Structures are given as C-alpha cells and as structure tokens.
XYZ file of C-alpha atoms in Angstrom:
781
model
C -54.674 12.622 49.726
C -55.048 9.071 50.988
C -51.993 6.870 51.132
C -50.994 3.710 52.957
C -48.282 3.550 55.572
C -46.570 0.269 56.314
C -44.154 1.562 58.953
C -44.837 3.544 62.103
C -41.475 5.288 62.082
C -41.404 8.675 60.420
C -38.277 10.360 59.208
C -37.643 13.843 57.959
C -35.656 15.126 55.218
C -35.356 18.977 54.788
C -33.621 20.777 52.068
C -32.676 24.391 52.122
C -30.791 25.453 49.051
C -27.712 27.771 49.126
C -26.435 29.314 45.934
C -25.757 32.735 44.480
C -27.170 33.175 40.994
C -25.312 35.942 39.211
C -26.834 38.195 36.586
C -25.987 37.039 33.088
C -25.399 38.604 29.720
C -28.415 38.700 27.435
C -27.078 35.894 25.254
C -26.393 33.572 28.207
C -29.421 32.406 30.168
C -28.374 30.638 33.363
C -29.133 27.013 34.188
C -27.272 25.870 37.276
C -26.873 22.342 38.587
C -27.607 22.650 42.310
C -26.621 19.176 43.439
C -24.032 20.273 45.996
C -24.249 21.194 49.670
C -27.720 20.063 50.582
C -28.530 19.702 54.270
C -30.026 16.384 55.290
C -31.144 14.806 58.501
C -33.576 12.181 59.704
C -35.875 13.983 62.155
C -38.538 12.784 64.557
C -41.762 14.510 63.449
C -43.185 14.483 66.967
C -40.301 16.623 68.215
C -39.999 19.233 65.459
C -42.896 21.190 63.967
C -43.054 21.494 60.195
C -43.309 25.296 60.414
C -39.922 25.398 62.167
C -38.222 23.372 59.447
C -39.385 25.850 56.814
C -37.789 28.920 58.350
C -34.492 30.423 57.220
C -33.167 30.727 60.802
C -33.711 27.058 61.691
C -30.494 25.702 63.216
C -29.290 22.930 60.896
C -25.608 22.959 61.860
C -25.736 19.357 63.046
C -27.368 18.175 59.828
C -25.384 16.178 57.314
C -24.083 17.899 54.182
C -24.958 15.731 51.177
C -24.690 15.947 47.434
C -27.233 14.824 44.868
C -27.967 12.251 43.614
C -28.776 11.180 47.172
C -30.605 8.273 48.748
C -32.651 8.671 51.879
C -31.015 5.585 53.388
C -27.969 3.428 52.660
C -29.362 -0.103 52.528
C -27.646 -3.468 53.080
C -26.735 -5.620 50.080
C -29.868 -7.749 50.524
C -32.721 -5.322 51.094
C -35.575 -7.007 52.931
C -36.546 -4.163 55.247
C -36.214 -1.061 53.100
C -36.572 2.292 54.868
C -39.893 4.035 54.321
C -41.003 7.277 55.869
C -41.246 11.031 55.598
C -38.168 13.134 55.005
C -37.014 16.708 54.302
C -33.989 18.622 52.825
C -33.074 22.341 53.362
C -30.892 25.069 51.817
C -30.860 28.806 51.143
C -30.743 30.250 47.652
C -29.283 33.717 47.332
C -30.828 35.537 44.362
C -29.397 38.807 43.092
C -31.653 41.845 42.723
C -31.330 41.693 38.924
C -32.282 38.026 38.765
C -35.206 38.444 41.136
C -36.909 40.535 38.422
C -36.542 37.722 35.887
C -38.039 34.261 35.512
C -36.730 31.688 37.992
C -37.429 28.006 37.378
C -36.664 25.023 39.591
C -36.538 21.382 38.489
C -36.090 18.105 40.324
C -35.503 15.257 37.861
C -37.155 12.962 40.405
C -38.157 12.924 44.072
C -39.456 9.777 45.709
C -42.466 9.671 45.997
C -45.037 12.199 47.264
C -43.511 15.647 47.673
C -44.468 19.031 49.070
C -42.327 22.042 48.225
C -42.342 25.376 50.017
C -40.503 28.570 49.055
C -40.136 31.193 51.778
C -42.823 29.429 53.776
C -45.369 29.337 50.948
C -46.549 26.024 49.543
C -45.634 25.893 45.826
C -46.246 22.275 44.875
C -47.779 18.967 45.906
C -46.662 16.234 43.531
C -47.438 12.529 43.292
C -44.916 10.231 41.620
C -41.241 9.534 42.136
C -39.969 8.913 38.604
C -40.803 11.986 36.507
C -39.575 15.576 36.873
C -41.089 18.260 39.058
C -40.824 21.567 37.186
C -41.803 24.789 38.978
C -41.982 28.471 38.129
C -40.737 30.183 41.297
C -40.883 33.716 39.909
C -43.760 34.776 42.179
C -42.259 33.172 45.278
C -38.631 34.323 45.337
C -37.172 37.672 46.358
C -33.806 39.411 46.132
C -31.458 38.000 48.772
C -31.934 34.772 50.709
C -34.737 32.363 49.816
C -35.588 29.243 51.764
C -36.672 26.164 49.821
C -37.996 23.216 51.812
C -38.991 19.846 50.390
C -40.921 17.163 52.231
C -40.770 13.657 50.750
C -42.922 10.662 51.593
C -41.975 7.265 50.131
C -44.505 5.185 52.062
C -47.012 3.049 50.164
C -49.349 5.285 48.209
C -52.826 4.489 46.877
C -52.643 7.211 44.217
C -49.316 6.321 42.635
C -49.141 2.625 43.459
C -47.768 0.115 42.786
C -48.391 -2.679 45.294
C -47.300 -2.136 48.919
C -43.572 -2.683 49.383
C -44.102 -5.849 51.395
C -45.643 -7.393 48.229
C -43.620 -5.526 45.606
C -41.163 -7.329 43.321
C -38.674 -4.430 43.303
C -37.646 -1.564 45.571
C -38.466 2.120 45.010
C -36.027 3.516 47.613
C -36.209 7.217 48.502
C -34.676 10.671 48.450
C -33.726 13.243 45.816
C -31.978 10.594 43.782
C -31.500 12.494 40.512
C -30.310 15.992 39.590
C -31.723 19.356 40.664
C -31.486 22.502 38.534
C -32.216 26.202 38.866
C -32.733 28.374 35.786
C -32.897 32.155 35.447
C -34.361 33.553 32.223
C -35.597 36.805 30.758
C -39.355 37.310 30.502
C -39.377 36.019 26.923
C -38.184 32.418 26.805
C -38.569 28.887 25.472
C -41.169 27.228 27.665
C -40.598 23.967 29.524
C -42.457 21.087 27.875
C -43.707 19.656 31.182
C -44.422 22.983 32.890
C -46.233 24.425 29.845
C -48.766 21.567 30.062
C -49.795 21.817 26.400
C -50.901 18.722 24.500
C -48.251 18.019 21.830
C -46.701 21.351 22.690
C -44.537 23.380 25.002
C -40.777 23.555 24.737
C -39.222 22.208 21.536
C -40.820 19.313 19.665
C -38.924 17.739 16.744
C -40.577 15.356 14.269
C -39.660 13.938 10.852
C -42.321 14.184 8.119
C -39.953 12.505 5.658
C -36.988 10.235 6.363
C -34.672 8.828 3.731
C -30.957 8.552 3.140
C -31.243 10.970 0.222
C -33.417 13.668 1.788
C -35.062 14.083 5.186
C -37.393 16.754 6.497
C -37.186 18.004 10.065
C -40.197 19.741 11.595
C -39.484 21.874 14.652
C -42.251 23.316 16.822
C -40.943 25.852 19.335
C -43.143 27.347 22.039
C -42.144 30.877 23.078
C -43.648 32.469 26.174
C -43.912 36.210 26.763
C -44.359 36.830 30.493
C -43.618 40.545 30.205
C -46.281 43.244 30.464
C -46.066 44.327 26.812
C -46.111 42.920 23.316
C -42.710 41.702 22.116
C -41.177 41.356 18.649
C -39.579 37.927 18.691
C -37.399 36.078 16.174
C -36.480 32.388 16.370
C -33.031 31.460 15.037
C -32.212 27.767 14.762
C -29.002 26.036 13.692
C -28.551 22.345 12.990
C -25.069 21.324 14.061
C -23.172 18.187 13.038
C -19.752 17.436 14.531
C -19.497 20.995 15.789
C -20.266 22.566 12.401
C -23.428 24.473 11.507
C -24.932 22.752 8.453
C -28.348 24.406 8.325
C -29.750 27.717 9.597
C -33.323 28.919 9.942
C -34.581 32.398 10.882
C -38.271 32.931 11.502
C -40.256 35.991 10.502
C -40.878 38.450 13.351
C -43.455 37.041 15.771
C -45.558 39.596 17.618
C -46.349 37.971 20.957
C -48.878 39.672 23.205
C -48.151 40.231 26.867
C -48.628 37.083 29.040
C -49.236 34.942 25.926
C -47.273 32.187 24.215
C -47.041 31.163 20.577
C -45.760 28.221 18.578
C -43.264 28.754 15.790
C -43.096 25.927 13.252
C -40.111 25.437 10.981
C -39.519 22.727 8.371
C -35.934 22.155 7.313
C -34.576 19.696 4.767
C -31.246 17.917 4.909
C -29.636 16.294 1.890
C -27.869 12.988 2.517
C -28.478 13.050 6.283
C -26.741 10.729 8.700
C -29.670 8.650 9.941
C -29.958 7.269 13.474
C -30.207 3.506 13.959
C -28.985 0.962 16.525
C -25.908 0.286 14.367
C -25.268 3.945 13.469
C -26.554 6.150 16.300
C -25.862 9.459 14.568
C -26.918 12.519 16.551
C -27.353 16.141 15.555
C -27.659 19.201 17.784
C -30.404 21.771 17.312
C -29.359 25.154 18.671
C -32.337 27.449 19.252
C -31.993 31.152 20.025
C -34.847 33.467 20.943
C -34.194 37.079 20.015
C -36.137 40.188 21.059
C -35.443 43.221 18.891
C -32.297 41.488 17.632
C -30.856 40.542 21.056
C -30.678 36.908 22.231
C -32.686 36.444 25.427
C -32.864 32.648 25.594
C -31.091 29.701 24.004
C -31.254 25.936 24.185
C -29.443 22.982 22.651
C -31.413 19.820 21.847
C -29.850 16.575 20.650
C -31.852 14.643 18.088
C -31.539 11.793 15.630
C -33.297 11.394 12.290
C -35.040 8.035 11.996
C -38.343 6.328 11.332
C -39.726 3.155 12.931
C -42.250 1.375 10.710
C -44.043 -1.963 10.857
C -44.681 -3.940 7.693
C -46.542 -7.204 8.129
C -45.847 -6.695 11.851
C -42.095 -6.724 11.389
C -39.999 -3.719 12.356
C -38.180 -1.610 9.796
C -35.748 1.077 10.936
C -35.212 3.621 8.166
C -36.521 1.057 5.705
C -34.276 -1.804 6.879
C -35.801 -4.846 8.558
C -34.419 -5.006 12.090
C -34.807 -7.591 14.838
C -34.432 -6.122 18.306
C -32.624 -8.407 20.738
C -33.068 -6.863 24.148
C -33.189 -7.027 27.878
C -35.129 -5.518 30.790
C -33.445 -3.253 33.325
C -34.097 -2.180 36.887
C -32.165 0.981 37.764
C -30.938 0.157 41.287
C -27.340 -0.091 42.510
C -26.326 -1.986 45.636
C -26.441 0.039 48.863
C -27.379 3.395 47.259
C -30.599 2.229 45.603
C -31.598 4.647 42.840
C -29.023 7.372 43.612
C -26.783 6.795 40.583
C -24.600 9.507 39.104
C -25.126 10.407 35.446
C -21.829 8.646 34.736
C -23.096 5.468 36.400
C -26.291 5.629 34.332
C -24.172 5.769 31.165
C -22.032 2.841 32.333
C -25.132 0.676 32.803
C -26.260 1.432 29.240
C -22.763 0.821 27.883
C -22.675 -2.670 29.405
C -26.041 -3.489 27.857
C -24.786 -2.435 24.435
C -21.543 -4.390 24.883
C -23.567 -7.482 25.803
C -24.792 -7.567 22.214
C -28.199 -5.990 22.775
C -29.722 -3.236 20.656
C -32.906 -2.797 22.678
C -34.090 -2.235 26.265
C -37.527 -2.467 27.775
C -37.416 0.027 30.634
C -39.244 -1.827 33.362
C -41.435 -0.712 35.033
C -41.117 3.058 35.355
C -39.501 6.133 33.749
C -35.740 5.997 34.064
C -33.092 8.691 34.329
C -32.616 11.343 31.608
C -28.913 10.486 31.771
C -29.684 6.843 30.990
C -31.910 7.939 28.107
C -29.081 10.176 26.834
C -26.823 7.132 26.813
C -29.375 5.085 24.850
C -29.541 7.841 22.231
C -25.764 8.004 22.017
C -25.035 4.267 22.019
C -27.851 3.097 19.746
C -30.185 1.316 22.145
C -33.836 1.305 21.100
C -36.104 1.613 24.132
C -39.688 1.086 25.187
C -40.393 3.945 27.595
C -42.779 3.017 30.403
C -44.987 4.723 32.938
C -44.967 3.358 36.473
C -47.067 0.230 36.897
C -46.855 -3.265 38.369
C -49.697 -5.502 39.528
C -51.780 -2.593 40.813
C -54.895 -0.785 39.647
C -56.936 1.446 41.941
C -60.470 2.174 40.799
C -60.397 5.874 41.728
C -60.336 9.075 39.715
C -57.181 10.178 41.572
C -55.270 7.066 40.504
C -56.433 7.265 36.904
C -55.609 10.976 36.653
C -52.131 10.243 38.015
C -51.611 7.610 35.298
C -52.915 9.919 32.574
C -50.655 12.749 33.746
C -47.672 10.387 33.919
C -48.246 9.282 30.329
C -48.398 12.877 29.075
C -45.367 14.013 31.049
C -43.286 10.994 30.034
C -43.908 11.747 26.357
C -43.216 15.463 26.819
C -39.948 14.624 28.548
C -38.688 12.059 26.021
C -40.426 12.777 22.708
C -37.295 14.176 20.997
C -35.247 11.074 21.713
C -34.444 8.921 18.667
C -34.105 5.849 20.881
C -37.800 5.699 21.866
C -39.724 3.185 19.771
C -42.952 3.054 21.778
C -44.668 4.226 24.937
C -45.677 1.538 27.436
C -48.734 3.286 28.866
C -49.868 0.126 30.566
C -49.782 -1.203 34.112
C -47.591 -4.262 33.896
C -49.189 -7.592 34.854
C -52.353 -5.749 35.894
C -55.951 -6.274 34.867
C -57.136 -2.896 33.593
C -60.558 -1.724 32.361
C -60.860 -1.132 28.640
C -61.802 2.539 28.983
C -58.663 3.191 31.028
C -56.394 1.577 28.430
C -58.202 3.399 25.632
C -57.602 6.749 27.309
C -53.890 6.024 27.744
C -53.666 4.939 24.115
C -55.387 8.171 23.050
C -52.931 10.226 25.115
C -50.000 8.743 23.191
C -51.457 9.739 19.847
C -52.578 13.148 21.088
C -49.216 13.999 22.629
C -47.294 12.689 19.605
C -49.581 13.152 16.583
C -48.715 11.668 13.207
C -47.764 8.323 11.729
C -45.309 5.748 13.097
C -46.114 6.480 16.730
C -46.893 3.501 18.949
C -48.490 2.718 22.261
C -47.812 -0.676 23.787
C -49.038 -2.780 26.654
C -49.196 -6.251 28.034
C -52.891 -6.665 27.072
C -53.517 -6.941 23.325
C -56.979 -5.395 23.136
C -56.126 -1.713 22.726
C -52.477 -0.913 22.215
C -50.565 -0.650 18.923
C -47.929 -3.175 20.058
C -48.638 -6.277 22.126
C -46.101 -7.003 24.882
C -46.393 -10.720 25.453
C -44.601 -11.866 28.595
C -44.071 -15.451 27.478
C -42.683 -16.406 30.874
C -46.138 -15.942 32.421
C -47.796 -18.377 30.032
C -47.033 -21.989 29.288
C -46.340 -21.309 25.624
C -46.612 -18.514 23.124
C -50.251 -17.795 22.202
C -51.319 -19.657 19.081
C -53.450 -16.809 17.816
C -52.534 -13.130 17.875
C -54.417 -10.133 16.705
C -52.956 -8.515 13.625
C -50.458 -6.262 15.358
C -46.730 -6.180 16.129
C -45.725 -8.596 18.845
C -42.789 -8.344 21.269
C -41.749 -10.987 23.783
C -41.324 -8.497 26.593
C -40.130 -10.870 29.335
C -38.754 -14.374 29.043
C -36.130 -16.771 30.305
C -36.731 -16.435 34.044
C -40.118 -17.347 35.473
C -40.757 -20.220 33.101
C -37.613 -21.833 34.516
C -38.516 -21.046 38.127
C -42.211 -21.802 38.281
C -43.125 -25.466 38.198
C -46.083 -24.990 35.872
C -44.945 -22.724 33.053
C -42.708 -22.397 30.023
C -41.207 -24.855 27.564
C -40.931 -28.205 29.322
C -40.610 -26.933 32.865
C -44.176 -27.917 33.780
C -42.966 -31.518 33.492
C -40.184 -31.090 36.052
C -40.531 -32.016 39.724
C -40.694 -28.972 41.994
C -37.761 -30.083 44.146
C -35.251 -29.513 41.310
C -36.604 -26.213 40.049
C -33.937 -24.147 41.840
C -30.983 -25.889 40.226
C -32.752 -25.749 36.844
C -33.701 -22.117 37.336
C -32.275 -19.064 35.599
C -31.921 -17.457 39.040
C -28.293 -18.198 39.726
C -25.822 -16.159 41.714
C -22.201 -16.140 40.644
C -21.466 -17.972 43.894
C -23.693 -20.882 42.811
C -20.929 -22.336 40.660
C -20.246 -23.301 37.080
C -22.893 -25.983 36.668
C -25.738 -23.701 37.669
C -24.364 -20.723 35.736
C -24.180 -22.943 32.658
C -27.782 -23.996 33.343
C -28.794 -20.337 33.204
C -26.921 -19.970 29.917
C -28.727 -23.062 28.586
C -32.078 -21.563 29.607
C -31.510 -18.259 27.865
C -30.336 -20.064 24.739
C -33.356 -22.374 24.705
C -35.884 -19.595 25.306
C -34.307 -17.087 22.916
C -34.132 -19.775 20.229
C -37.814 -20.535 20.854
C -38.748 -16.847 20.547
C -37.283 -16.868 17.048
C -39.958 -19.414 16.087
C -42.616 -16.751 16.591
C -43.669 -13.678 14.581
C -42.153 -11.435 17.272
C -40.119 -8.482 15.983
C -38.202 -8.323 19.301
C -37.577 -10.014 22.606
C -36.198 -8.818 25.930
C -34.709 -11.189 28.491
C -35.641 -10.805 32.158
C -33.286 -9.257 33.364
C -29.927 -7.537 32.738
C -28.799 -7.043 36.359
C -29.643 -8.877 39.569
C -31.833 -6.749 41.839
C -33.538 -6.566 45.214
C -37.230 -7.240 45.832
C -39.331 -5.520 48.467
C -41.212 -8.660 49.437
C -38.404 -11.200 49.371
C -35.424 -11.904 51.585
C -32.940 -12.588 48.801
C -31.678 -11.030 45.603
C -33.491 -11.867 42.365
C -30.585 -13.468 40.514
C -31.829 -13.985 36.954
C -29.558 -11.199 35.697
C -26.909 -12.040 33.135
C -24.739 -9.734 35.228
C -24.874 -9.729 39.008
C -25.873 -6.761 41.136
C -22.252 -5.542 41.003
C -22.330 -5.697 37.173
C -20.029 -8.721 36.910
C -20.888 -11.038 33.987
C -22.237 -14.569 34.230
C -21.795 -17.110 31.432
C -25.172 -16.175 29.916
C -23.784 -12.702 29.229
C -21.357 -14.215 26.720
C -24.113 -16.189 25.000
C -25.873 -12.928 24.160
C -22.606 -11.285 23.170
C -22.048 -14.083 20.671
C -25.394 -13.433 18.944
C -24.239 -10.160 17.428
C -22.661 -10.004 14.007
C -18.937 -10.689 13.797
C -18.731 -7.546 11.686
C -19.727 -5.589 14.783
C -17.577 -7.445 17.286
C -15.795 -10.780 17.157
C -16.679 -12.784 20.266
C -14.911 -15.872 21.595
C -15.358 -16.944 25.220
C -14.608 -20.274 26.922
C -17.340 -20.726 29.553
C -15.434 -22.583 32.246
C -13.132 -22.006 35.237
C -11.344 -25.263 34.267
C -10.715 -26.684 37.694
C -11.480 -30.062 39.244
C -15.148 -29.097 39.723
C -15.683 -28.032 36.117
C -17.895 -29.978 33.691
C -15.818 -31.761 31.089
C -18.241 -30.702 28.357
C -16.692 -27.320 27.558
C -18.918 -24.632 26.047
C -17.485 -21.900 23.835
C -19.658 -18.912 22.958
C -18.642 -17.339 19.676
C -19.882 -15.766 16.452
C -17.136 -17.284 14.293
C -17.485 -20.092 11.741
C -15.175 -22.615 13.361
C -13.338 -23.139 16.647
C -10.215 -25.152 17.437
C -9.783 -26.147 21.093
C -6.380 -26.963 22.598
C -5.504 -28.467 25.973
C -1.927 -27.760 27.038
C -1.047 -26.932 23.419
C -2.564 -30.171 22.128
C -5.376 -29.816 19.564
C -8.431 -31.614 20.926
C -10.971 -30.907 18.190
C -11.986 -28.578 15.382
C -15.718 -27.932 15.382
C -18.531 -26.072 13.710
C -21.376 -24.592 15.803
C -23.692 -26.997 17.625
C -26.659 -28.425 15.751
C -29.459 -29.389 18.137
C -33.029 -28.527 19.080
C -32.069 -25.374 21.002
C -29.948 -23.857 18.235
C -32.192 -24.215 15.189
C -32.986 -20.495 14.911
C -29.778 -18.983 16.235
C -27.371 -17.223 13.924
C -24.477 -18.202 16.175
C -25.029 -21.371 18.227
C -22.405 -22.248 20.855
C -19.646 -24.809 20.326
C -19.619 -27.764 22.729
C -16.441 -29.797 23.148
C -16.661 -33.134 24.975
C -13.370 -33.693 26.778
C -14.486 -36.717 28.862
C -11.969 -35.982 31.627
C -10.344 -33.070 33.412
C -6.663 -32.348 32.771
C -5.132 -29.452 34.719
C -3.502 -26.796 32.595
C -4.553 -24.343 29.919
C -7.423 -24.379 27.450
C -6.994 -22.267 24.337
C -9.781 -21.648 21.842
C -9.026 -20.171 18.430
C -11.821 -18.807 16.268
C -11.838 -18.795 12.468
C -13.930 -17.056 9.798
C -13.445 -18.250 6.208
C -10.377 -20.174 7.324
C -8.668 -17.139 8.885
C -8.050 -16.900 12.632
C -9.833 -13.844 14.010
C -10.104 -14.452 17.761
C -8.571 -16.328 20.672
C -9.413 -17.004 24.331
C -7.499 -18.761 27.079
C -8.476 -20.255 30.445
C -5.994 -21.782 32.884
C -6.566 -23.978 35.921
C -6.284 -21.732 38.991
C -3.353 -22.386 41.283
C -2.819 -21.067 44.819
C -3.568 -17.351 45.066
C -0.401 -15.291 45.490
C -1.634 -11.716 45.146
C -4.636 -9.455 44.796
C -5.644 -7.751 41.589
C -7.678 -4.535 41.354
C -9.596 -3.091 38.424
C -12.209 -0.355 38.227
C -15.316 -0.397 36.073
C -15.464 2.917 34.215
C -17.240 1.601 31.062
C -16.612 4.566 28.813
C -17.052 7.249 31.501
C -13.902 7.959 33.544
C -14.338 8.618 37.247
C -15.196 12.265 37.745
C -14.863 14.477 40.820
C -17.559 16.941 41.920
C -20.533 14.993 40.494
C -21.127 12.435 43.276
C -19.889 9.707 40.966
C -20.050 6.088 42.094
C -17.956 3.184 40.827
C -17.416 -0.530 41.206
C -13.895 -1.445 42.334
C -13.230 -5.143 41.807
C -10.688 -7.084 43.865
C -9.713 -10.633 42.898
C -7.356 -13.210 44.345
C -5.095 -14.415 41.522
C -2.299 -16.938 41.154
C 1.176 -16.315 39.795
C -0.219 -16.435 36.228
C -2.911 -13.884 36.954
C -5.738 -16.473 36.959
C -8.612 -15.725 39.324
C -9.295 -18.392 41.957
C -13.122 -18.827 41.801
C -13.090 -20.635 45.164
C -11.620 -17.677 47.042
C -14.225 -16.305 49.494
C -12.045 -14.149 51.701
C -12.868 -10.832 53.319
C -11.107 -7.810 51.846
C -9.981 -4.797 53.861
C -10.280 -1.686 51.677
C -8.322 1.478 52.454
C -9.201 4.445 50.254
C -7.223 7.610 49.691
C -8.499 11.157 50.049
C -11.593 11.861 47.955
C -12.950 8.292 47.883
C -15.595 6.800 50.187
C -16.510 3.141 50.672
C -20.301 2.721 50.480
C -20.568 -1.012 51.293
C -22.662 -1.992 54.293
C -20.790 -4.745 56.098
C -17.631 -6.525 55.041
C -16.328 -6.623 51.467
C -16.327 -10.360 50.748
C -15.344 -12.203 47.583
C -17.956 -14.111 45.591
C -16.621 -16.628 43.050
C -13.170 -15.136 43.577
C -14.072 -11.462 43.097
C -15.007 -8.922 45.765
C -16.647 -5.619 44.917
C -16.216 -2.303 46.690
C -18.822 0.313 45.815
C -16.889 3.566 45.952
C -18.185 7.127 45.885
C -15.959 9.751 44.281
C -15.832 13.062 46.121
C -14.519 16.448 45.083
C -10.817 15.565 44.808
C -9.278 14.985 41.386
C -5.874 13.519 40.539
C -4.308 10.180 41.498
C -5.746 8.532 44.609
C -4.455 5.255 46.098
C -6.691 2.237 46.738
C -5.077 -0.274 49.088
C -6.608 -3.718 49.649
C -5.599 -6.512 52.026
C -6.747 -10.072 52.674
C -4.631 -12.146 55.039
C -1.072 -11.953 53.768
C -2.195 -10.737 50.329
C -2.251 -7.037 49.573
C -1.855 -4.574 46.745
C -2.212 -0.861 46.017
C -3.825 0.620 42.933
C -3.241 4.228 41.926
C -6.591 5.424 40.662
C -6.935 8.501 38.445
C -9.907 10.829 38.859
C -10.782 13.584 36.402
C-alpha cells in the first residue's frame, strides 16, 4: 500500500470491544449495536508497539471512554488545520460458549479511511475507503470468553482512495469511527450480507419491480441463503409484506435443499392490487419480513423497508410512476461543526428533514456515500437522491486506484439498491478527467449489479453515462448542444457568482466587487448581501428552467469547511449551524401551495434595511401593511429573472424606512391563507432559547447531538440582528457542550452544539450574556 502523508505527527486510536452476547431463541437472531464504551486515546507510535496494543491485558485505564459515532478530533469552527494521522480503538467482546459455535459477524458502517482490524491478535481485514461499510465474518477468529478486537485507522492522504490531498481539497474528510458498529450472531443457515457475499446482483435480499402501476404492481424478491453447516439442510423461505403493521401478503417457498457450505438464491414474485406507490409527494413504505426456516424452525429473520416505484425518462424528461416530475434539489456535505462527520442517526434525519421543509424533493449526495440513517430519512420523507461514489478532482492511473473505484461502485449499489429514493448511481469522479475505458467499466458495473430496465448511471462527463450531470457553474452558459440523454444541472448558483469569468453575466463584472455579488454570504454579512444571495439563486434557478433539464440541484444546502481554505464556504442556504438565510425562503416558496403555504418577509426592518421589501410566497396576491396601514396590494413580480418560476417573489418599494411593524397577508382566490410579521428590533431585554429537533426528539443513550439556539430579543420577542455578544452556557446533567471556543452570536443568534448523554428526563439549560439570562427546561427521551 502506498499512501501520502501530509503531517509528521502520528496518532493512535485503539478499540477493544466489551460486550456479552447472550444465546438467543431460534426465532430471534441477535444483532447488537455496539456503539457504547469504546476506549480511545491518541498514542505516540514511537513509544508503544503495535503488538502491545493488540493484547487483551494492555493497560488502557487512562484511555478515554467514548461512544460512537465518534470523531478522532474535535475541530474548531473554522477548520484550516484538520487533524490527520494514525489512530486505534480497543475493547473486549465476551462471547458465550453457545454463540461461539455459531456465525458471528461484525460491521462498521464507516471508518475513516484506511483500516486494519485484528481479532485476538490475528489480522482479519485491510480496507481502503472511509465511506462504505466494512463487513466481516469473525466466526473463525472468535472463541468462547473474552475476545480482543483492535482497529487501526489512518486518515492521511491516500493515493488509492483519493481524493486530492487535504491541503488542496474543497471539503474535509475528518476521521474516526464516525458511524454505527454492529455485532450479529446467527445460526449456520442464514440470510447472507449483500456486501460480504460479494455476488454480482446478489447476496442478501434484492427487491425489484417488474411491473409498477396504481392498479397492480409486481414485486420480485431475490433472497440469498447461506448454509455454513457441515450437512445438507432443508430450508424454507417465508416472506410477509407488511403495511401499517398489518400483513397484507404472504409467500412460502418450496423446500430448498442446500448443500453444506453452499448458498442458493430463492426468487419470489408477488403481486399487490392497488398498491400505495412511493413518490416524492407520497413516500409510502412497506416492510418485507423474511424468515428462514430449517425443518420448520426459524433460524434467521430480517426486515427490509421498500417502496414501490418506477423512474422512467420519456424524451429525456423524468416520469415517476407515470407522472412527469421536475426535481428541484440541492447538494449536501455531511459535516457538522466541531464533530465533523460524527453525527447521530437522529441528526442525520434532522438534516434530511430540513432539506424537505426547504421545498426540495431531490438531493445530489456530493461527493461520497452518505450515512444509512440519512438514506433512511430520504426514503421516509420522499427525497429522491443521486447516490455517489467518492470522487473529486482526482484520478490515479494505477490498477489499485481503479479497483478501489470499481469495488466502491459495487458495494454502494449492494448497500442501497432496495431504497426507493435512489434515482441513479453517480459512478463518476466529480470534476475529474477520466479515461473512457474507466467510465465504461463503472457504467457496466451499475447495469450488472442492478440488471433490468429503468436503471441509470450518471456522471459529469456526457460520453458514457445514462444521465449527464452538467455543473453549469463551471461553464459560462449551458451547453448549446447535448447528446440525446437526460440532463441534470448538478451544481449551480455558487461559482458562477464567485468567479469573475463564468455564469450568466458575471464575466462582465469587475473582480473587486465579486465578493459582495457572490452567493457566498454568511449570516453575519447582513441583509443586503443575504438578499444578493437570494437574487442569485432566483436568477440561476429561473435560467435552469429555460433548459431541457429534468432537475437541478443548488450548491449547497449547508455551509461547510474546506481543507485547503481558511474560511467557511458560505454558499449554503442555511449556515453551518442549520440556521436559514433568505435564500432558504425563496426555495420554500417554489413548492405548491397545496403542499405548504409559504409567506416570508425577507427583512430585519431596521435602519440598515433596504426599503425595497421582498416577500417570498406561493400565494396569488400579497397585501403589505406598515403599522397597520395598507401600503400596496401586489401580484408576483414580472421581470427577466422570474419568467419561468411558478412563484416569483413580491417586491414592495417603500422608498423610506419607518420604524414599526410590517405585516404581509397572502391570498389565494381572494381568500387569506397566510400571514407574516416583522417588527423593528428594540433594545434586547432577555434571551430566548430554542432547540432544533426537526422531527426527531432528543434521545439519550445514542450519542445524539443537537443545535441549541440562543437569541437576544426585545420586549416583543423580536431578535436583535446586531447583537454579537458572547453567551455563557451552563448545561445540566447529561448534556455536554461541544463548541470549541466561546459561544458568540452571529446576526443575533448564538448556537451551542450540545451532545446528549445517557440521562433522560428534564434537564436545565441556563444561558447568560451580561445582565441577560434565562433557563430552558429541556426534555430528553
């Protein structure tokens, strides 16, 4: 293995796993989340030999107890010197005598980036890649009693996995065991793991849909059953389709005679009358319950969520279940401030929930595989996704690099192939010149791993892939000629407003004003620049609708850190703490009023505010009042940046600033359906606290992480956007402040990143700034 190292410091990270797995009844195979009680320490390699770290009697009493998801290093808010090095974790797993005779499987959902795993001193795995699962059969390595598992991680720059070295990378990859870890104990006849089985278009459970319609749909289920016993077994597959907790369809296979040490596929085709189809507007999910029986006794079982749907292209336009659908989307990087990638499953859901609430029905997952929990949320919420392998501005002309990419493509599809949310597989290295044969092989892998119709590869070069991802922001204009294939504007709205030689009319602007005209605007940059960002996204999204594109995806949903740069990339429509900017409300207003009625006045309405007041809404008509006086009744704007929009903004020209209250009332067919109010901020008199739970309440015992917002408000509850004070945060038992450095308000709101421990119930949060203070009683499940 040959990999680059950009730092001379080495750090160690050993894990030894401590858990008692009890024997289980035959109808209850055991899968245990083993996120708790990991030992962690940064160790100087020159002082401790690797062979010592692997032993069960190594003294780790002074090591830190941590819980997964875990980051190798807590970083500052602006990450311009991210930790890189070598690290280990350690624990002891206690396996009962009965379980030691069964099948024992171990899975890490992700481990950044090159890992080595030992069990009882024996090397079990060397694995390149930090975004896809590591699945291992430990049956030949474990014994009854204590078992030592040690994992060595290396997140330094790597020539096999890429991408570019961190000092030139446009995002951060962070480190650690930042997703879940699981241990499974099964009988010797079991449902195989799709990744571990390593079978093209096979292994595990694979669900496809030969026929999809509202009247009748056909569900094809391929189940791979392994027999690791020393004799032939008589096996029956029993499968139930469950809807809202009720079994609506049952299948029982004929008896399958499986030879010792062999595996077989069982294929079932089931029909459902009047099925509830999955779509972005109606994300209906079913549960497939699969039971494996040997001589009539259940030895393994698994539940798989699925959704019945078909994605088709007709004249290069997308049809979902036969209905023409435009996908309005966004790109997403998965980092949180301070903890990098180490998000709880709840936090992953909350990120997806915000994207859906912003009015989007689509996400391009840039530029790597993202968490299974995030994918679960996309399935549940109705967010269509493009699922991507790792790749950004890096191609290495070696067999090792190519084989890594090919394996990543196969394993990504095996992991996510049953998800209704996945439209296409981005088996392409973003913004990278790739040889044709390499792209052709990746394209072939997609169609081999997911055979049949209505399966799509995609990439940013249009020569090979089924779908062309055209990053308009990296070209002056949309291409005038496209090959006859579906076309998605995969990135837009940022670079063409930052570079001085790209996009719309920006090539005509002098370089010295590009920052104020940019889409890269922090919340602290003020109303004028936040409104400029909103103007940019409106102009570019409106322009996209001039093209034959079936979708577009703005760059980017959330502000994020960049490995090579000393500031935060601020083109997000929400900041790094997931607080909305004005552009967020523009996108919200583009959804149908039948889905959600939106009305938002985009101003702070103080002496620094523009007197042209923008209202984002999806209503027919808006009335604007100043201090209860009707100023104007208006229809949506008609101008050159609203020609293609279903719901252009409303612009009211007030000519002068009058302190007081603005009220906007929205009407559809003459009936008031919405209202918004903004008041001029007065002197702050108190602090206000609210917690972002976004559909997933704070939960103990899962290493949950939350944003706690603290604002300075006046006597009317209006936030003072000019407040920049430091906030002292005092947390009750079970909560931990993660922030590096002081908690300081930006545009009137400070954010505390809080980790939830293992204490449930009501926990106080007390905040103080000068003579302002308040206490919030926070409930934890």
